[in-house]
Amino acid sequence: MLIGVPKEIKKNENRVALLPVGAATLIQSGHKVVVEANAGAGSSFSDEDYKKAGAEIANTPEEIFANADMIMKVKEPIDKEYQMIREGQIVFTYFHFAASKELTEAMMKSKCVGIAYETVQKADRSLPLLIPMSEVAGRMAPQEGAKYLEKVMGGRGILLGGVPGTGPAGVIVLGGGIVGTNAAKIAAGFGASVTIFDNNLYRLRYLDDVMPKNVTTMMSNEYYIRAALPKADLVIGAVLIPGAKAPHLITKDMLSIMKEGSVVVDVSVDQGGCIETCKPTTHANPTYVVDGVLHYCVANMPGAVPHTSTLALTNATLPYAVEIANKGYEAAIKTNNEIKLGLNVIDGKITYKGVSDAFGLPYHTVESVIK
Ligand SMILES: NC(=O)c1ccc[n+]([C@@H]2O[C@H](COP(=O)([O-])OP(=O)(O)OC[C@H]3O[C@@H](n4cnc5c(N)ncnc54)[C@H](O)[C@@H]3O)[C@@H](O)[C@H]2O)c1
């Protein structure tokens, strides 16, 4: 199979869908890889690195889309790419179809085979191609929090770990899933006094077992959160109710019981945020202040660390890409339920219920389109 890797063209997207080592792996399996010139530059991988791995370099995206059997991308295709995607071409990337009718209709029109990273799902219902970005955002959250707690950045002027004789900063983590667990681990590593709130007692039991001594677990309810807020220097929002808007665990009136100059990092901003006063911001302008509390609500936090994010993402995507390339998409979908769940559009038909429901478009079972 010929696998094509175009350069990402969405604004501020510096990740790339395949590493040189990934190209080498696919080539070893008998495939050909073509990478657009400079596709890896934003993540610090040069064309020379890809050439050494055995890939060819193409100067334009047109060359890649015109010839590749499978396109590997990071972000959903945008307008300029719609026309280049061909009938029967596999496109393996993040699509987030439910967020855009235009994209859904464009991919239906192209009759491509759209396999979406975000809906590839394991038997335990975990989403293996979303987890790496949650890990990155979770580990970044205390790092950003620590930065904005500095006086010159607008914060209280407090060091997360403190020093002997001063006591550590207080960190609250709302939600103890992938983001929350990673955030708590890093904040604890800094030496902060960390409290994780979750409403799942089984999750709290697990966290209590694995977290270091400076992490406390608490059942999530308004009473306990209100009691903890006056002592917090940093609050990290990491709640998720799948398929729904995040619940507002901190309402606007609760900001008044927080310390002046404290910081909130709401990672769950992409689902509306679990802090009522949170609204999406960008890396160019990441923060704003409400009632004396500094808010950091960047919707694509992993974008700030594209090298790490690319490594984390491609570690997870490569085995699926190899399987699709080796078996062909039909056999890969028939034999691997995780890949089958990733199929969202094929031959102009929607095969993912959530997407058809989002736009009232007809739904087709995978079995009805791949016999
Ligand atoms: N901003 C970014 O760049 C970025 C990057 C990655 C992920 N995210 C977002 O971060 C959020 C968390 O993702 P995740 O992968 O950790 O999800 P997850 O499903 O692993 O964890 C969510 C946790 O929230 C808990 N929860 C649900 N309701 C709660 C409540 N009322 N109180 C306390 N806890 C509650 C759940 O029990 C679960 O443990 C998602 O919205 C995700 O999209 C954002």
XYZ file of C-alpha atoms in Angstrom, residues 5-340:
336
model
C 1.516 11.879 5.055
C 0.604 15.468 4.139
C 1.788 18.452 6.166
C -0.916 19.657 8.563
C -2.346 22.957 7.347
C -4.745 23.840 10.167
C -3.584 26.996 11.966
C -1.126 26.340 14.821
C -1.058 22.582 14.189
C 2.548 21.412 14.450
C 2.031 17.696 14.929
C 2.644 15.113 12.194
C 0.809 11.795 11.769
C 3.826 9.528 11.262
C 7.360 9.519 12.685
C 10.417 8.463 10.692
C 10.448 5.250 12.779
C 6.795 4.709 11.809
C 7.684 5.148 8.151
C 10.483 2.594 8.569
C 8.059 0.136 10.216
C 5.548 0.426 7.370
C 8.295 0.128 4.768
C 9.610 -3.035 6.474
C 6.116 -4.500 6.090
C 6.381 -3.986 2.325
C 4.604 -0.631 1.966
C 5.704 2.665 0.424
C 5.590 5.933 2.374
C 5.471 9.427 0.890
C 5.776 12.407 3.240
C 5.171 16.020 2.242
C 8.239 18.259 2.490
C 8.492 19.857 5.956
C 5.575 17.787 7.330
C 7.614 16.893 10.429
C 9.342 20.243 10.898
C 6.895 21.543 13.545
C 7.636 18.460 15.663
C 11.409 18.656 15.040
C 11.646 15.847 12.461
C 13.439 16.789 9.220
C 12.862 15.562 5.669
C 16.330 14.008 5.972
C 15.106 11.903 8.950
C 12.238 10.556 6.804
C 14.542 9.914 3.835
C 16.923 7.947 6.075
C 13.934 5.848 7.165
C 13.246 5.036 3.510
C 10.348 7.425 2.825
C 10.027 9.593 -0.270
C 9.481 13.318 0.022
C 6.784 15.001 -2.089
C 6.799 18.733 -2.664
C 3.035 19.242 -2.779
C -0.014 17.794 -1.010
C -1.607 17.219 -4.447
C 1.046 14.580 -5.253
C 0.277 12.788 -1.999
C -3.514 12.848 -2.204
C -3.450 11.856 -5.903
C -1.429 8.681 -5.306
C -1.796 7.428 -1.719
C -4.027 4.487 -0.827
C -4.076 5.652 2.792
C -3.689 9.233 4.025
C -2.458 9.609 7.611
C -3.194 12.967 9.206
C -3.603 14.498 12.649
C -6.418 17.043 12.315
C -9.645 16.785 10.350
C -9.330 17.712 6.658
C -10.119 21.334 5.919
C -11.627 22.964 2.860
C -8.477 22.910 0.698
C -8.062 19.177 1.335
C -11.694 18.190 0.665
C -11.264 18.279 -3.130
C -8.046 16.256 -3.031
C -9.464 13.240 -1.149
C -10.444 10.486 -3.582
C -13.111 7.791 -3.733
C -11.982 4.658 -1.869
C -8.996 6.442 -0.293
C -8.504 5.590 3.383
C -8.211 8.696 5.566
C -6.977 7.869 9.083
C -7.061 10.951 11.333
C -8.983 12.834 14.050
C -12.277 13.865 12.374
C -14.636 14.873 15.227
C -17.436 14.678 12.628
C -20.231 15.510 15.072
C -18.740 18.992 15.434
C -19.048 19.838 11.701
C -21.825 19.073 9.238
C -19.749 20.650 6.466
C -16.888 18.221 7.070
C -19.272 15.247 7.311
C -20.953 16.121 4.012
C -17.611 16.785 2.306
C -16.266 13.380 3.345
C -19.524 11.683 2.297
C -19.232 13.410 -1.096
C -15.619 12.299 -1.509
C -16.671 8.647 -0.912
C -13.478 8.111 1.083
C -13.028 5.531 3.845
C -12.902 7.762 6.937
C -11.471 6.016 9.998
C -11.577 8.403 12.948
C -8.949 8.248 15.699
C -11.463 9.466 18.279
C -13.914 6.571 17.881
C -11.432 3.682 17.745
C -12.514 1.885 20.916
C -11.298 -1.056 22.974
C -13.568 -3.719 24.476
C -13.318 -2.002 27.892
C -14.770 1.130 26.190
C -11.509 3.072 26.506
C -10.469 5.282 23.574
C -6.827 4.418 22.887
C -6.232 7.253 20.407
C -7.642 9.942 22.718
C -5.809 8.782 25.853
C -2.348 10.031 24.759
C -3.608 13.615 24.359
C -5.335 13.456 27.759
C -2.047 12.279 29.246
C -0.215 15.209 27.671
C -2.841 17.780 28.743
C -2.992 16.298 32.245
C 0.767 16.473 32.731
C 0.867 19.979 31.287
C -1.845 21.327 33.584
C 0.283 21.661 36.770
C 3.170 23.010 34.664
C 0.923 25.782 33.287
C -0.616 26.294 36.724
C 2.813 26.650 38.302
C 3.814 29.171 35.648
C 0.712 31.344 36.108
C 0.992 31.228 39.909
C 4.163 33.299 39.470
C 3.613 36.958 40.359
C 4.913 38.273 37.032
C 2.434 36.041 35.220
C -0.484 37.448 37.230
C -0.654 34.809 39.968
C -0.316 34.865 43.763
C 3.451 34.500 43.567
C 3.549 31.051 45.057
C 5.845 28.087 44.456
C 3.925 24.814 44.075
C 6.194 22.776 46.308
C 7.106 25.606 48.689
C 10.438 25.293 50.522
C 11.188 23.994 54.039
C 9.316 26.169 56.507
C 6.703 27.551 54.092
C 4.278 24.713 53.371
C 3.287 23.623 49.859
C 0.643 25.103 47.568
C -2.831 23.568 47.662
C -3.919 21.945 44.402
C -7.451 20.688 43.686
C -8.008 18.308 40.781
C -11.650 17.920 39.716
C -12.099 14.521 38.020
C -9.721 11.606 38.531
C -9.702 10.103 35.014
C -6.773 10.170 32.572
C -6.252 13.950 32.690
C -6.837 14.201 36.450
C -4.592 11.289 37.373
C -1.723 12.636 35.283
C -2.250 16.144 36.644
C -2.289 14.913 40.251
C 0.862 12.852 39.741
C 2.822 15.822 38.386
C 1.465 18.290 40.955
C 2.385 15.813 43.706
C 5.840 15.455 42.148
C 6.252 19.222 42.431
C 5.586 18.779 46.153
C 2.138 20.390 46.275
C -0.609 19.245 48.608
C -3.096 17.681 46.170
C -6.773 16.745 46.544
C -8.538 14.787 43.773
C -12.329 14.952 43.607
C -14.256 12.286 41.684
C -17.815 10.994 42.017
C -16.808 7.404 41.244
C -15.921 5.659 44.486
C -14.157 2.793 42.667
C -11.929 5.297 40.921
C -11.182 7.031 44.252
C -10.247 3.681 45.822
C -7.830 2.997 42.979
C -6.309 6.481 43.170
C -5.935 6.207 46.922
C -3.926 3.026 46.381
C -1.573 4.323 43.692
C -1.042 8.000 44.526
C 1.776 9.295 46.733
C 1.177 10.465 50.311
C 0.673 14.126 49.399
C -2.477 13.255 47.387
C -5.846 13.015 49.155
C -8.999 11.650 47.491
C -12.436 13.170 48.100
C -15.956 12.366 46.947
C -17.069 15.057 44.533
C -20.007 17.120 45.771
C -20.651 20.826 46.163
C -20.282 20.740 49.941
C -16.775 19.253 49.938
C -15.629 21.366 46.989
C -16.820 24.558 48.734
C -14.972 23.513 51.886
C -11.721 22.934 49.954
C -11.719 26.005 47.701
C -10.557 28.662 50.226
C -7.310 26.702 50.754
C -6.584 26.121 47.056
C -3.919 27.971 45.081
C -4.485 25.995 41.873
C -7.623 24.227 40.620
C -7.399 21.833 37.657
C -10.669 20.945 35.871
C -10.584 17.413 34.407
C -14.156 16.137 34.537
C -15.803 14.234 31.705
C -19.300 12.861 31.312
C -19.015 11.072 27.935
C -21.161 12.648 25.251
C -22.380 15.463 27.527
C -21.377 18.964 28.529
C -19.140 19.044 31.608
C -21.056 19.813 34.840
C -20.225 23.165 36.479
C -18.576 22.011 39.709
C -17.350 25.543 40.405
C -19.994 28.190 39.777
C -19.245 31.904 39.384
C -20.294 32.695 42.966
C -17.768 30.149 44.279
C -14.855 32.206 42.872
C -15.447 34.685 45.706
C -14.343 32.090 48.289
C -11.067 31.477 46.409
C -7.827 33.330 47.150
C -7.012 36.453 45.143
C -4.419 35.493 42.494
C -5.213 31.781 42.592
C -5.256 29.967 39.239
C -7.746 27.671 37.502
C -6.648 25.467 34.596
C -9.822 24.020 33.060
C -8.684 21.181 30.810
C -12.294 20.097 30.270
C -12.933 23.370 28.397
C -13.407 21.374 25.171
C -16.614 19.957 26.703
C -17.751 23.353 27.990
C -15.560 23.385 31.107
C -16.331 22.332 34.699
C -15.742 25.868 35.958
C -18.692 28.077 34.998
C -16.554 31.108 34.164
C -14.367 29.138 31.758
C -14.370 30.016 28.055
C -11.990 28.608 25.410
C -8.683 30.439 24.943
C -5.698 29.928 22.633
C -1.948 29.540 23.161
C -1.542 33.053 21.743
C -3.762 34.503 24.481
C -4.208 31.755 27.077
C -5.471 33.518 30.206
C -7.961 36.042 31.575
C -9.046 37.060 35.093
C -12.521 36.766 36.645
C -13.130 37.987 40.221
C -9.396 37.962 40.967
C -8.928 34.343 39.806
C -6.640 33.769 36.810
C -8.237 31.406 34.246
C -6.211 29.264 31.784
C -8.611 27.508 29.395
C -6.664 26.523 26.265
C -8.740 24.073 24.242
C -5.770 22.327 22.566
C -3.140 22.197 25.291
C -1.052 19.429 23.589
C -0.451 21.883 20.730
C 2.133 23.653 22.900
C 4.341 20.570 23.026
C 4.089 19.157 19.482
C 7.232 17.024 19.741
C 5.962 15.103 22.789
C 2.393 15.096 21.458
C 3.468 13.664 18.105
C 5.473 10.909 19.824
C 2.575 10.104 22.163
C -0.036 10.107 19.400
C 1.959 8.084 16.884
C 2.934 5.474 19.498
C -0.789 4.797 19.737
C -1.818 5.151 16.068
C 1.013 3.230 14.376
C -0.095 -0.323 15.279
C -3.552 0.405 13.799
C -2.022 1.983 10.671
C 0.205 -1.081 10.181
C -2.774 -3.405 10.577
C -4.919 -1.439 8.099
C -2.028 -1.320 5.608
C -1.156 -5.017 5.956
C -4.698 -6.395 5.790
C -6.408 -3.711 3.693
C -9.239 -1.757 5.290
C -11.959 -4.340 4.594
C -10.178 -7.229 6.333
C -8.903 -4.929 9.105
C -12.455 -3.785 9.851
C -13.851 -7.318 9.692
C -11.212 -8.780 11.999
C -10.576 -5.964 14.483
C -13.582 -4.507 16.279
C -11.518 -1.525 17.504
C -10.862 -0.462 13.907
C -14.461 -1.251 12.940
